[in-house]
Each structure stands twice: as structure tokens, then as C-alpha cells.
Coordinates of C-alpha atoms and ligand atoms in Angstrom, one line a residue:
X38 CA 23.8 18.9 34.7
X39 CA 21.2 18.6 36.7
X40 CA 17.4 19.4 35.5
X41 CA 16.1 21.9 37.9
X42 CA 12.2 21.3 37.1
X43 CA 11.0 24.5 38.8
X44 CA 7.5 23.0 38.3
X45 CA 8.3 19.9 40.6
X46 CA 10.1 22.1 43.1
X47 CA 8.6 25.2 44.6
X48 CA 7.2 27.4 41.6
X49 CA 4.8 29.8 43.8
X50 CA 2.5 31.5 41.3
X51 CA 1.4 34.9 42.7
X52 CA -0.4 36.6 39.6
X53 CA -0.8 35.5 35.3
X54 CA 2.8 37.5 35.5
X55 CA 4.5 37.0 38.7
X56 CA 5.8 33.6 40.3
X57 CA 8.4 33.2 43.0
X58 CA 10.9 30.3 43.0
X59 CA 13.7 29.3 45.7
X60 CA 17.1 28.5 44.3
X61 CA 19.6 26.4 46.4
X62 CA 23.1 27.4 46.1
X63 CA 24.7 24.0 46.2
X64 CA 26.0 24.4 42.6
X65 CA 27.7 26.9 40.7
X66 CA 25.4 28.2 37.8
X67 CA 21.6 28.1 37.8
X68 CA 21.2 28.3 33.9
X69 CA 18.3 30.3 32.4
X70 CA 16.7 29.3 29.3
X71 CA 16.2 32.3 26.8
X72 CA 13.9 32.9 23.7
X73 CA 15.0 36.0 22.2
X74 CA 11.9 37.2 20.6
X75 CA 10.0 37.1 24.2
X76 CA 9.8 40.2 26.4
X77 CA 12.0 41.1 29.1
X78 CA 11.3 39.2 32.5
X79 CA 12.6 40.9 35.5
X80 CA 14.4 38.6 38.1
X81 CA 15.5 39.8 41.6
X82 CA 17.6 37.5 43.3
X83 CA 16.8 37.9 47.0
X84 CA 18.4 36.6 50.1
X85 CA 16.4 37.3 53.7
X86 CA 14.6 40.1 52.3
X87 CA 17.5 42.1 50.4
X88 CA 17.9 42.2 46.8
X89 CA 21.1 40.8 45.7
X90 CA 20.8 41.3 42.3
X91 CA 18.4 42.5 39.4
X92 CA 18.6 41.3 36.0
X93 CA 16.2 41.1 32.8
X94 CA 16.0 38.1 31.1
X95 CA 14.0 36.9 27.8
X96 CA 13.0 33.8 29.5
X97 CA 11.8 31.1 27.4
X98 CA 8.1 30.8 27.3
X99 CA 7.9 28.5 23.8
X100 CA 11.1 27.6 22.9
X101 CA 14.4 28.2 24.5
X102 CA 17.3 29.4 21.9
X103 CA 20.1 29.3 24.4
X104 CA 20.5 29.4 28.1
X105 CA 22.7 32.1 30.2
X106 CA 24.5 30.9 33.6
X107 CA 23.5 32.8 36.8
X108 CA 26.5 32.5 39.1
X109 CA 25.0 31.0 42.3
X110 CA 28.3 30.9 44.1
X111 CA 28.6 34.4 44.9
X112 CA 26.1 34.3 47.4
X113 CA 26.7 33.1 50.9
X114 CA 24.2 30.7 52.6
X115 CA 22.0 27.9 51.5
X116 CA 19.5 29.4 49.3
X117 CA 18.1 32.5 47.3
X118 CA 14.6 33.6 46.3
X119 CA 14.1 34.4 42.7
X120 CA 11.1 36.8 42.3
X121 CA 10.3 36.8 38.6
X122 CA 7.8 39.4 36.9
X123 CA 6.8 39.0 33.0
X124 CA 5.9 41.9 31.3
X125 CA 2.3 43.2 31.4
X126 CA 1.8 42.6 27.7
X127 CA 3.4 38.8 27.5
X128 CA 0.2 37.9 25.8
X129 CA 0.4 33.9 25.4
X130 CA -2.6 31.6 25.3
X131 CA -0.6 29.5 28.0
X132 CA -0.8 29.8 31.5
X133 CA 2.4 30.8 33.6
X134 CA 3.2 27.6 34.9
X135 CA 3.5 25.9 31.4
X136 CA 6.1 28.2 30.2
X137 CA 8.8 25.9 29.0
X138 CA 11.4 27.8 31.2
X139 CA 10.3 26.1 34.3
X140 CA 11.3 22.5 32.8
X141 CA 14.5 23.6 31.1
X142 CA 15.6 25.7 34.0
X143 CA 19.1 23.6 35.0
X144 CA 21.8 23.5 38.0
X145 CA 25.1 23.1 36.7
X146 CA 28.8 23.1 37.7
X147 CA 29.9 24.6 34.2
X148 CA 28.5 26.8 31.6
X149 CA 29.9 26.0 27.9
X150 CA 31.7 28.7 26.2
X151 CA 33.1 26.3 23.5
X152 CA 33.8 28.7 20.3
X153 CA 31.3 26.5 17.8
X154 CA 29.1 29.5 16.3
X155 CA 30.1 29.5 12.4
X156 CA 30.4 33.2 12.4
X157 CA 32.5 33.7 15.4
X158 CA 35.8 35.3 14.4
X159 CA 39.3 33.9 15.0
X160 CA 41.3 37.0 15.5
X161 CA 38.9 39.8 16.4
X162 CA 37.7 40.2 20.1
X163 CA 34.2 38.5 21.1
X164 CA 32.6 38.2 24.3
X165 CA 32.9 34.4 25.3
X166 CA 29.2 34.3 25.2
X167 CA 26.3 37.1 25.5
X168 CA 25.9 40.5 23.8
X169 CA 28.6 43.2 23.4
X170 CA 28.8 46.8 22.4
X171 CA 31.2 49.6 22.7
X172 CA 34.7 49.1 24.0
X173 CA 35.5 50.8 27.2
X174 CA 38.2 51.9 29.8
X175 CA 41.0 50.9 27.1
X176 CA 44.4 50.9 28.7
X177 CA 47.8 49.3 28.3
X178 CA 50.1 48.8 31.5
X179 CA 53.3 46.7 32.0
X180 CA 53.1 45.0 28.7
X181 CA 49.5 44.2 28.9
X182 CA 46.6 45.7 26.8
X183 CA 43.3 45.9 28.6
X184 CA 39.9 45.8 26.9
X185 CA 36.6 46.7 28.9
X186 CA 33.2 46.5 26.8
X187 CA 29.5 47.0 27.3
X188 CA 28.3 43.5 28.1
X189 CA 25.3 41.6 28.7
X190 CA 26.1 38.4 30.5
X191 CA 22.0 37.6 30.3
X192 CA 21.3 37.5 26.9
X193 CA 22.7 38.2 23.4
X194 CA 20.8 41.4 23.0
X195 CA 21.3 44.8 24.5
X196 CA 20.5 44.9 28.2
X197 CA 21.8 44.5 31.7
X198 CA 25.0 46.7 30.9
X199 CA 28.0 45.9 32.8
X200 CA 31.6 46.0 31.7
X201 CA 33.2 42.8 30.5
X202 CA 37.3 42.5 30.7
X203 CA 39.8 41.2 28.6
X204 CA 43.5 41.3 28.5
X205 CA 46.0 40.6 25.8
X206 CA 49.6 40.6 25.3
X207 CA 49.7 41.1 21.5
X208 CA 46.4 43.2 20.9
X209 CA 45.0 40.5 18.7
X210 CA 44.1 37.6 21.0
X211 CA 42.2 38.0 24.0
X212 CA 41.6 36.3 27.1
X213 CA 38.2 36.5 29.4
X214 CA 38.7 38.2 32.9
X215 CA 35.1 38.6 34.1
X216 CA 32.7 41.3 34.6
X217 CA 34.6 43.7 37.0
X218 CA 31.8 46.6 37.0
X219 CA 28.0 45.7 37.8
X220 CA 25.1 47.4 37.7
X221 CA 24.5 49.3 41.1
X222 CA 21.6 51.6 42.6
X223 CA 22.7 54.4 40.6
X224 CA 22.1 52.7 37.4
X225 CA 23.7 50.3 34.6
X226 CA 27.3 50.6 33.6
X227 CA 27.5 52.5 30.3
X228 CA 30.3 53.5 28.5
X229 CA 33.5 55.6 29.7
X230 CA 37.3 55.2 29.5
X231 CA 40.4 53.9 32.1
X232 CA 43.5 56.0 33.1
X233 CA 46.6 54.6 34.8
X234 CA 47.4 57.3 37.6
X235 CA 51.0 56.8 37.6
X236 CA 51.6 59.7 40.3
X237 CA 48.6 59.1 42.6
X238 CA 47.0 62.6 41.7
X239 CA 43.4 60.9 43.0
X240 CA 45.1 59.2 46.3
X241 CA 43.7 56.0 45.1
X242 CA 47.4 54.4 44.9
X243 CA 50.5 54.9 43.0
X244 CA 49.6 53.4 39.4
X245 CA 45.9 52.8 40.3
X246 CA 43.5 52.2 37.5
X247 CA 40.8 54.6 37.4
X248 CA 37.7 54.1 35.3
X249 CA 35.3 56.4 34.5
X250 CA 31.6 55.2 33.3
X251 CA 27.9 56.3 33.1
X252 CA 25.8 55.2 35.7
X253 CA 22.2 55.2 33.7
X254 CA 19.7 55.5 36.2
X255 CA 16.5 57.3 36.0
X256 CA 19.4 59.9 34.8
X257 CA 22.5 59.7 33.6
X258 CA 25.9 60.6 35.9
X259 CA 29.4 60.0 35.8
X260 CA 31.0 58.0 38.2
X261 CA 34.2 56.5 39.4
X262 CA 36.0 53.2 40.1
X263 CA 39.4 52.5 41.3
X264 CA 41.5 49.0 40.7
X265 CA 44.8 48.2 42.5
X266 CA 45.1 45.0 41.0
X267 CA 45.8 46.2 37.4
X268 CA 41.9 46.2 36.6
X269 CA 41.1 42.9 37.8
X270 CA 38.3 44.3 40.3
X271 CA 37.2 48.0 40.9
X272 CA 36.1 49.6 43.9
X273 CA 33.2 52.1 43.3
X274 CA 34.3 55.6 44.8
X275 CA 32.3 56.6 48.1
X276 CA 31.4 60.2 46.6
X277 CA 30.1 59.2 43.2
X278 CA 28.2 60.7 41.2
X279 CA 31.4 63.0 40.4
X280 CA 29.7 65.1 37.4
X281 CA 25.9 65.7 37.1
X282 CA 23.9 67.9 34.9
X283 CA 20.0 68.2 34.3
X284 CA 20.6 66.6 30.5
X285 CA 19.1 63.6 29.4
X286 CA 21.7 62.2 27.2
X287 CA 24.7 63.0 29.3
X288 CA 27.3 60.1 29.1
X289 CA 30.5 58.2 28.3
X290 CA 33.2 60.2 29.7
X291 CA 36.8 60.1 28.6
X292 CA 39.7 60.9 30.4
X293 CA 43.4 61.8 29.7
X294 CA 46.4 63.5 31.1
X295 CA 47.0 66.6 29.2
X296 CA 51.0 67.2 29.1
X297 CA 50.4 71.0 28.0
X298 CA 48.3 72.0 30.8
X299 CA 49.7 69.4 33.4
X300 CA 46.2 68.6 34.0
X301 CA 43.5 65.9 33.6
X302 CA 40.6 66.4 30.6
X303 CA 37.5 64.7 30.6
X304 CA 35.1 64.9 27.5
X305 CA 31.7 63.6 27.4
X306 CA 28.8 63.5 25.4
X307 CA 25.8 65.7 26.2
X308 CA 23.2 65.6 23.5
X309 CA 24.3 66.8 20.0
X310 CA 27.7 68.8 22.2
X311 CA 30.6 67.5 23.9
X312 CA 31.6 68.9 27.4
X313 CA 35.4 69.3 28.0
X314 CA 36.2 69.7 31.9
X315 CA 40.0 69.8 33.7
X316 CA 41.0 68.1 37.1
X317 CA 44.0 67.9 39.2
X318 CA 42.9 65.0 41.3
X319 CA 40.5 62.9 38.9
X320 CA 37.9 63.5 41.5
X321 CA 36.8 67.1 41.4
X322 CA 36.0 68.1 37.8
X323 CA 35.6 71.9 36.4
X324 CA 33.4 72.8 33.5
X325 CA 35.6 74.6 30.5
X326 CA 33.6 74.6 27.6
X327 CA 31.0 72.8 25.1
X328 CA 32.0 72.0 21.4
X329 CA 29.2 71.5 18.9
X330 CA 26.8 73.9 20.0
X331 CA 24.7 75.6 17.3
X332 CA 26.3 72.9 14.6
X333 CA 23.1 72.0 13.1
X334 CA 23.1 68.5 12.3
X335 CA 20.4 65.8 11.6
X336 CA 22.3 63.4 13.8
X337 CA 20.4 62.0 16.7
X338 CA 23.0 61.9 19.6
X339 CA 26.8 61.9 19.9
X340 CA 27.9 59.4 21.9
X341 CA 31.7 57.7 23.0
X342 CA 34.2 60.7 22.7
X343 CA 37.7 60.9 22.4
X344 CA 40.2 63.7 22.2
X345 CA 44.1 63.2 21.4
X346 CA 46.8 65.3 19.9
X347 CA 48.3 63.6 16.8
X348 CA 51.2 64.1 14.5
X349 CA 50.5 65.3 11.1
X350 CA 52.6 62.7 8.6
X351 CA 55.2 64.5 6.7
X352 CA 55.3 67.6 8.8
X353 CA 56.6 68.3 12.4
X354 CA 53.5 69.9 13.4
X355 CA 50.7 68.0 15.4
X356 CA 46.7 68.6 15.8
X357 CA 43.9 67.4 17.9
X358 CA 41.6 65.0 17.1
X359 CA 38.1 64.8 18.4
X360 CA 36.4 61.6 18.0
X361 CA 32.5 61.6 17.8
X362 CA 30.5 58.6 17.6
X363 CA 26.7 59.4 16.2
X364 CA 23.7 57.4 16.3
X365 CA 21.8 57.6 13.8
X366 CA 23.1 59.8 11.0
X367 CA 26.2 57.7 9.4
X368 CA 27.1 58.0 6.2
X369 CA 25.0 55.4 5.1
X370 CA 22.5 55.4 8.0
X371 CA 22.5 54.3 11.4
X372 CA 25.7 54.8 13.9
X373 CA 29.1 55.8 12.6
X374 CA 32.5 57.7 13.5
X375 CA 33.0 61.5 12.8
X376 CA 35.6 63.2 13.9
X377 CA 36.8 67.0 13.8
X378 CA 40.1 68.4 13.5
X379 CA 41.6 71.5 15.3
X380 CA 43.4 72.9 18.0
X381 CA 42.5 72.5 22.0
X382 CA 44.3 74.4 24.4
X383 CA 43.3 72.4 27.4
X384 CA 40.0 74.1 27.7
X385 CA 38.6 74.7 24.5
X386 CA 38.6 72.8 21.2
X387 CA 38.1 74.8 18.1
X388 CA 37.7 72.8 14.9
X389 CA 39.8 73.9 11.9
X390 CA 37.4 73.1 9.1
X391 CA 34.1 73.5 7.9
X392 CA 32.0 71.9 10.4
X393 CA 29.2 70.8 7.9
X394 CA 31.6 69.2 5.9
X395 CA 31.5 65.7 7.9
X396 CA 34.8 63.5 7.7
X397 CA 34.5 59.9 8.7
X398 CA 37.0 57.7 10.7
X399 CA 35.7 54.7 8.7
X400 CA 33.4 54.5 5.4
X401 CA 31.9 50.7 6.4
X402 CA 28.5 50.2 7.9
X403 CA 30.0 48.3 10.9
X404 CA 32.3 50.8 12.7
X405 CA 31.3 52.2 16.0
X406 CA 32.2 53.8 19.5
X407 CA 35.8 53.9 18.6
X408 CA 38.0 54.8 21.2
X409 CA 41.6 54.7 21.9
X410 CA 44.1 53.1 24.4
X411 CA 45.5 55.3 27.4
X412 CA 49.3 54.7 28.4
X413 CA 49.9 53.1 25.1
X414 CA 53.9 52.5 24.5
X415 CA 56.1 54.8 22.5
X416 CA 53.3 57.4 22.0
X417 CA 51.2 55.5 19.8
X418 CA 47.6 56.0 19.7
X419 CA 45.7 52.8 19.0
X420 CA 42.2 52.3 18.5
X421 CA 39.3 50.0 18.4
X422 CA 35.7 50.2 17.4
X423 CA 32.6 48.1 17.8
X424 CA 31.8 46.1 14.5
X425 CA 28.3 46.4 14.2
X426 CA 25.7 49.1 13.6
X427 CA 22.8 49.6 15.8
X428 CA 20.3 49.5 13.0
X429 CA 20.6 45.7 13.0
X430 CA 23.3 44.8 15.7
X431 CA 20.4 42.9 18.1
X432 CA 19.3 41.1 15.0
X433 CA 22.6 40.0 13.1
X434 CA 22.3 36.2 12.3
X435 CA 24.6 34.8 15.4
X436 CA 23.3 33.7 18.6
X437 CA 25.4 32.2 21.6
X438 CA 27.5 35.6 21.4
X439 CA 26.9 38.5 19.4
X440 CA 29.1 41.0 18.0
X441 CA 33.0 41.7 17.7
X442 CA 35.4 44.5 17.9
X443 CA 37.7 45.7 15.0
X444 CA 41.2 44.9 14.5
X445 CA 43.6 47.2 16.4
X446 CA 44.3 50.5 14.4
X447 CA 47.1 53.0 14.9
X448 CA 45.9 56.5 14.2
X449 CA 47.6 59.5 12.9
X450 CA 46.9 62.7 10.9
X451 CA 47.8 63.9 6.9
X452 CA 47.0 66.7 5.0
X453 CA 45.2 65.9 1.5
X454 CA 43.9 69.2 -1.1
X455 CA 44.5 71.2 1.9
X456 CA 42.4 69.8 4.6
X457 CA 43.6 67.1 7.8
X458 CA 42.3 63.8 8.0
X459 CA 42.9 60.7 10.0
X460 CA 45.3 58.0 8.7
X461 CA 44.3 54.5 10.1
X462 CA 46.6 51.5 9.6
X463 CA 46.2 48.2 10.9
X464 CA 48.3 47.9 13.9
X465 CA 51.9 46.3 13.3
X466 CA 50.8 43.2 15.5
X467 CA 48.7 42.3 13.0
X468 CA 51.6 41.2 10.8
X469 CA 52.5 38.4 13.4
X470 CA 49.1 36.7 13.1
X471 CA 50.3 36.2 9.1
X472 CA 50.7 32.6 8.7
X473 CA 51.5 30.7 5.2
X474 CA 50.7 32.0 2.0
X475 CA 47.7 30.3 0.5
X476 CA 46.1 30.3 -3.1
X477 CA 42.3 31.1 -2.2
X478 CA 40.7 33.3 0.1
X479 CA 40.2 31.3 4.0
X480 CA 37.9 32.1 6.6
X481 CA 40.3 34.0 8.4
X482 CA 42.7 35.6 5.8
X483 CA 44.4 38.9 4.9
X484 CA 44.8 39.6 1.2
X485 CA 47.2 42.0 0.4
X486 CA 46.6 43.7 -3.1
X487 CA 49.4 45.7 -4.9
X488 CA 47.5 47.5 -7.5
X489 CA 50.0 48.2 -10.6
X490 CA 48.2 50.9 -12.5
X491 CA 46.2 53.9 -11.7
X492 CA 44.9 54.1 -15.3
X493 CA 42.5 51.1 -14.9
X494 CA 39.5 50.5 -12.5
X495 CA 40.2 47.5 -10.5
X496 CA 37.5 45.0 -9.4
X497 CA 37.7 42.7 -6.5
X498 CA 35.1 40.0 -6.3
X499 CA 35.0 37.3 -3.3
X500 CA 32.4 34.6 -3.8
X501 CA 31.3 30.9 -2.9
X502 CA 29.9 28.1 -4.8
X503 CA 26.7 29.6 -4.0
X504 CA 27.4 32.7 -6.0
X505 CA 27.5 34.8 -2.7
X506 CA 29.1 37.6 -3.3
X507 CA 31.1 40.9 -2.0
X508 CA 32.1 43.0 -5.1
X509 CA 34.4 45.5 -4.4
X510 CA 35.7 48.6 -6.8
X511 CA 38.8 51.0 -7.1
X512 CA 38.1 53.7 -9.5
X513 CA 41.7 55.5 -9.2
X514 CA 39.9 58.3 -11.8
X515 CA 37.3 58.9 -9.3
X516 CA 39.5 58.3 -6.2
X517 CA 36.6 56.2 -5.0
X518 CA 36.4 52.5 -3.6
X519 CA 33.0 50.9 -3.2
X520 CA 31.5 47.9 -1.5
X521 CA 28.8 45.8 -2.7
X522 CA 27.1 43.1 -0.1
X523 CA 23.8 42.8 -1.5
X524 CA 24.5 39.5 -2.7
X525 CA 26.8 38.6 0.3
X526 CA 24.9 35.6 2.1
X527 CA 22.1 36.0 4.5
X528 CA 21.1 39.6 4.3
X529 CA 17.5 38.9 5.3
X530 CA 17.7 39.4 8.8
X531 CA 17.1 43.3 8.6
X532 CA 16.0 45.5 5.6
X533 CA 19.2 47.9 5.5
X534 CA 21.8 45.4 5.6
X535 CA 21.7 44.9 1.9
X536 CA 23.7 47.7 0.5
X537 CA 26.6 49.2 -1.7
X538 CA 28.2 51.9 0.0
X539 CA 31.2 54.1 -1.6
X540 CA 34.2 55.9 0.0
X541 CA 36.3 58.7 -1.2
X542 CA 40.1 57.4 -1.4
X543 CA 41.8 60.9 -0.6
X544 CA 44.3 60.2 -3.3
X545 CA 45.6 57.0 -5.3
X546 CA 45.7 53.6 -3.4
X547 CA 49.1 51.5 -4.4
X548 CA 48.1 48.5 -1.6
X549 CA 44.9 47.3 0.1
X550 CA 45.2 45.4 3.1
X551 CA 41.9 43.4 3.4
X552 CA 41.1 41.3 6.7
X553 CA 38.4 39.0 6.3
X554 CA 37.6 36.9 9.5
X555 CA 34.2 34.9 9.1
X556 CA 31.3 37.5 9.2
X557 CA 33.8 40.6 8.9
X558 CA 35.6 42.3 6.2
X559 CA 38.3 45.6 7.1
X560 CA 39.6 47.0 4.1
X561 CA 42.6 49.4 4.5
X562 CA 44.4 51.4 2.1
X563 CA 47.9 50.4 3.6
X564 CA 48.9 53.8 3.9
X565 CA 45.9 54.8 5.8
X566 CA 43.9 57.3 3.7
X567 CA 40.7 55.2 3.7
X568 CA 39.2 52.6 5.7
X569 CA 35.7 50.5 5.4
X570 CA 34.8 47.9 8.0
X571 CA 31.6 45.7 7.3
X572 CA 29.9 42.9 8.0
X573 CA 29.1 40.0 5.6
X574 CA 27.0 36.5 6.5
X575 CA 28.0 33.8 3.8
X576 CA 26.3 30.5 3.9
X577 CA 29.7 29.3 3.3
X578 CA 33.1 30.9 3.3
X579 CA 34.1 32.8 0.5
X580 CA 37.0 30.7 -1.1
X581 CA 37.4 32.3 -4.5
X582 CA 38.5 35.5 -5.6
X583 CA 38.4 37.3 -8.7
X584 CA 40.7 40.2 -9.4
X585 CA 40.2 42.3 -12.9
X586 CA 42.1 45.0 -13.6
X587 CA 46.0 45.4 -13.3
X588 CA 46.7 44.2 -9.8
X589 CA 48.5 41.4 -8.0
X590 CA 47.5 39.6 -4.5
X591 CA 48.9 37.5 -2.0
X592 CA 46.9 36.0 0.6
X593 CA 48.0 34.7 4.1
X594 CA 46.2 32.5 6.4
X595 CA 45.9 34.4 9.7
X596 CA 45.7 33.0 13.2
Ligands
FRU798 C1 27.0 53.9 22.5 C2 25.9 54.0 23.5 C3 26.6 54.7 24.5 C4 26.2 54.1 25.9 C5 26.2 52.6 25.6 C6 25.3 51.7 26.2 O1 26.9 52.7 21.4 O2 24.9 54.2 23.4 O3 26.3 55.8 24.6 O4 27.0 54.5 26.9 O5 26.0 52.5 24.0 O6 25.4 50.7 25.9

């Protein structure tokens, strides 16, 4: 690594907030030092008078928390100019030339993404560094699962939204593939979906991957990009945007082929409603209907919809599931995933049950933006959610990366007490991650708990020698399951983190499958009736378990 020392080079001071800096393109990266509790600094990369890129980075003023790489070799020529503006309210007693960033900037041929943070999961998808929120553009094709995600490559907090890309052969271990959708003049790349256009309906080529995203500029508009190399690189469509409306929160298009009407459907979030469209060619869309109007809710906004036909277990019927992520308004505060079950004729969705009775896909605090894969094999409906909560996502105690996605879940429907609910079971691929049976909980493991009596309550305590603990309780008589993380370790980073929460189990549970991975605990009723996803940040991993009640437990180390 080569120290850059901007001070000794050509730091041109233009005002108390504004500097310019010439950077040579002789190295792969310029490492930018970040101080997370500073304000955002706007950096324009300029070459021959043209703006090549704009990024917002919390450049270090007093201390550096970590560095992020600005890739230099994407530009031709010998130099670029960085035009750097600190925010007006950066109030420090130092003058701009004394900010530590000028000493800490470094040229480098490498950027270290080694997995050394103690909370980085082993078998969950995470970005190699930087911030991640929603999963986007999930699709399966030719034996490979593709996962894109809301990604900030210039810091571990939300900003600079792009789509990161990862691929997997087994739905569990992911490989980083790059950042194929970058912000443009229409805005940042917000959430969306992708489809495999097998029959070339759009004219982008047979089997082209067509991605739908929201460009978040002065307003939010819907755009397309297509890929002819299996989602590695995308070309943005020349007639973007393809859908616009005078609505402030207008985003997260989800597209799918609807066999029943032999057309494409698109559903997106518009304020506290979902808008539904049809198309024959993925480019021209007709507005058909909206869902949710007049349904009086306290939810702030609806986001990241998905709509799909699912079989109802134990019957030969199907029903339609409309997934609606909301923020805030979750059952225990902050963001969460709600759903509606009903009928859909390709044009209009009708909810079957009482709209005011909320149904939740996952009863934990840390499950958001759940969406499913397009084109999955064997008619499977596999979903993945972002494992955090907007209440505190930017503050959870990790640093070089922030946030993971849940384990994949296979979805279907079941009926309980006359109502239709979603069943979520851990995808079968997770069974292959089981290694040897161990005699105590490990940082990455699965607990399989067989409940032998429904007469008594069952308490499961996970703890470490510091007595940091998580207490779970299944009460068969009440048909509830609770999770208490009040004393689970570091809970002080946000006032809403320390909590006890409770879920209805919608019937009796005979087996629980509990997935622990460093800082997350996902609890499934093995039959799928109840699922709960929660983060925990113990000082040391929980390595003791108490089981109080009538049950047996097998622990598998997972890899
Ligand atoms: C949901 C969300 C989406 C939006 C994206 C921006 O978490 O707010 O509605 O597209 O995040 O990152």
C-alpha cells in the first residue's frame, strides 16, 4: 500500500468546505478513510470537465473507522480530479487542511475483504464489505441462483444505492460477482426484481435477464435494464423510465409471468397502496388496479411487494399471496413483512380475509423486504429477506460490513381455523450444510428440538459464561412462542433493540429448527406455521443450552 498524503500533493483549498485533489490512475484503488459519525461528503470524480461518478462518503475528520475503495482503473487516461464538498454543518474546530483523511488516503493494488469480524455469519449471504439492505432481482437460471441487493460500496451505512450481485449453486454459499447497476442521471438504484425472458417478449434476446428497478432521483421512476450474459452485466434500456406517476413513494417493481392470462404482471408500492400492471413485452405497461386504498393503516409506507400463486397444503386448491413489506408498523416496532391472501385474475387482487387482521410472514424483529426468486426449479417459491430492521439497521455493532440476508425459505399456504396463512420452511438445501452432531451450541449451528409433550411449557435458554442469554418459550396451551433478547449481549446500541416478543404458533409445534449464525437466530416450526428471525450480539458465542420441559435436542454444526 502506498500512502497518498494529499497534503503533500496537490490539495487545492477552495473554501472551508470545499477542496479539489488530483489523483493519478496508476493504481487499482484509492482507499478512502471513513468516520461513521461524520456527515456525508460529496465527491465528484471529474475528468476533462465531465463528471464520471458522484459518491457520498463520510470522509474521516478526526479518526478513521475503516476504509472503502474507490476503483481507479475504470477510467482511462492518467488522472482524475476529485471535487470534494463537506456539508455546510460540518462544525469542527479544525481547518479543512488538517482533517485526517488527507493523511490517510492511500493508493493500493488490493482491498482487503477478509472475513475477520466476529459477527460475520458463516452460512448467510453478506456483502464482502459495505452496507446492504433489501434483496433485489432474485432469479434462478441454468443451475445458478442469482441474488442482487441494495448495496453501498462506499460505507457501512445506507447511501449511494447500487445493486450488488452474488451467485450460488446451493442457495447457501454465495460468491461475489460485482456491482452491475450503478446510479445514473435518473437517480440511485432502488429495489426491484428480475425475470428470465425465455421467449424474448421484450426483444432483448432469447433468455435475456430483464431487471426492473426504481431510479430514485428527484422523483421515483421505474426503469429496465437487460443482460445477455446471465446477469453479470446490464445495459440500461434507452427509453427509461417506463412507468411514472406523480406519487412521492412509488417504487420496488416486482415482475412475473402470469400463466393464467399469458401476460406479464408488475406490482409496485405506491404510498400505502400496491399498483398492478400488465404487459405483453415487458416494456409497455398498462395500469390495471390498485390494492389497499382506504384500508386505514398506521403503517408509514408499503414497500417491496411480491405476488404469487401458491398451493394450499392438504388440498388441491391454490390461492394468491400478496407480500407487503411495511416500514414502520411492524408488530414489535419498525419494519416487518405483512401479507394478504386472496384471489388474483391477472388484473385485480381481492383479499379473502379481514384486511384489518394483520398476518406476518415472520414474527421476529429482523425480517424485511422478503421477496422470492423468479424461475425457480420444480415450481418452488423460495424467498429471502434482509435480516435487519430500519429502526437500528445503520447502528448494529458491525463495521466493515453491515447486514446479512436470511436463510432461504420455501413458501406455501395452509389453513388454520378457517384462515389461510403462509407456511415458511427452511429450504432443503440447508440440510446439506449439516456437519457433525455436537454436544453444545456453536457459533454456526442448527438445533433440532423434538417436543415430546404438549402438556407442559418448554423453555430453551441459550447462554454464554458471561450469563448473556436468550430465553425462548413455547406455550402449547396458549399456542405462543416468545423470544427474549433483553440480556442477549450488546443491546445498548439502540433503545428499541432489547425486547421480548411473542408469536402465535397457529397450532401445536412438534419440532423446532433453530438456526444460529454468529449474530442471528432464526426459529422455524419445522412444519412452517411459525417463523421468527432475530439478531443478537453476544460478547462471546452462546455455548450452553438449557432445555426445561419435555423435549430432546440434536445440535448440528453448520458450515
Ligand atoms: C426498503 C426500501 C425500498 C427502497 C430501498 C432503498 O427497505 O426502502 O423501498 O427501494 O429500501 O434502499
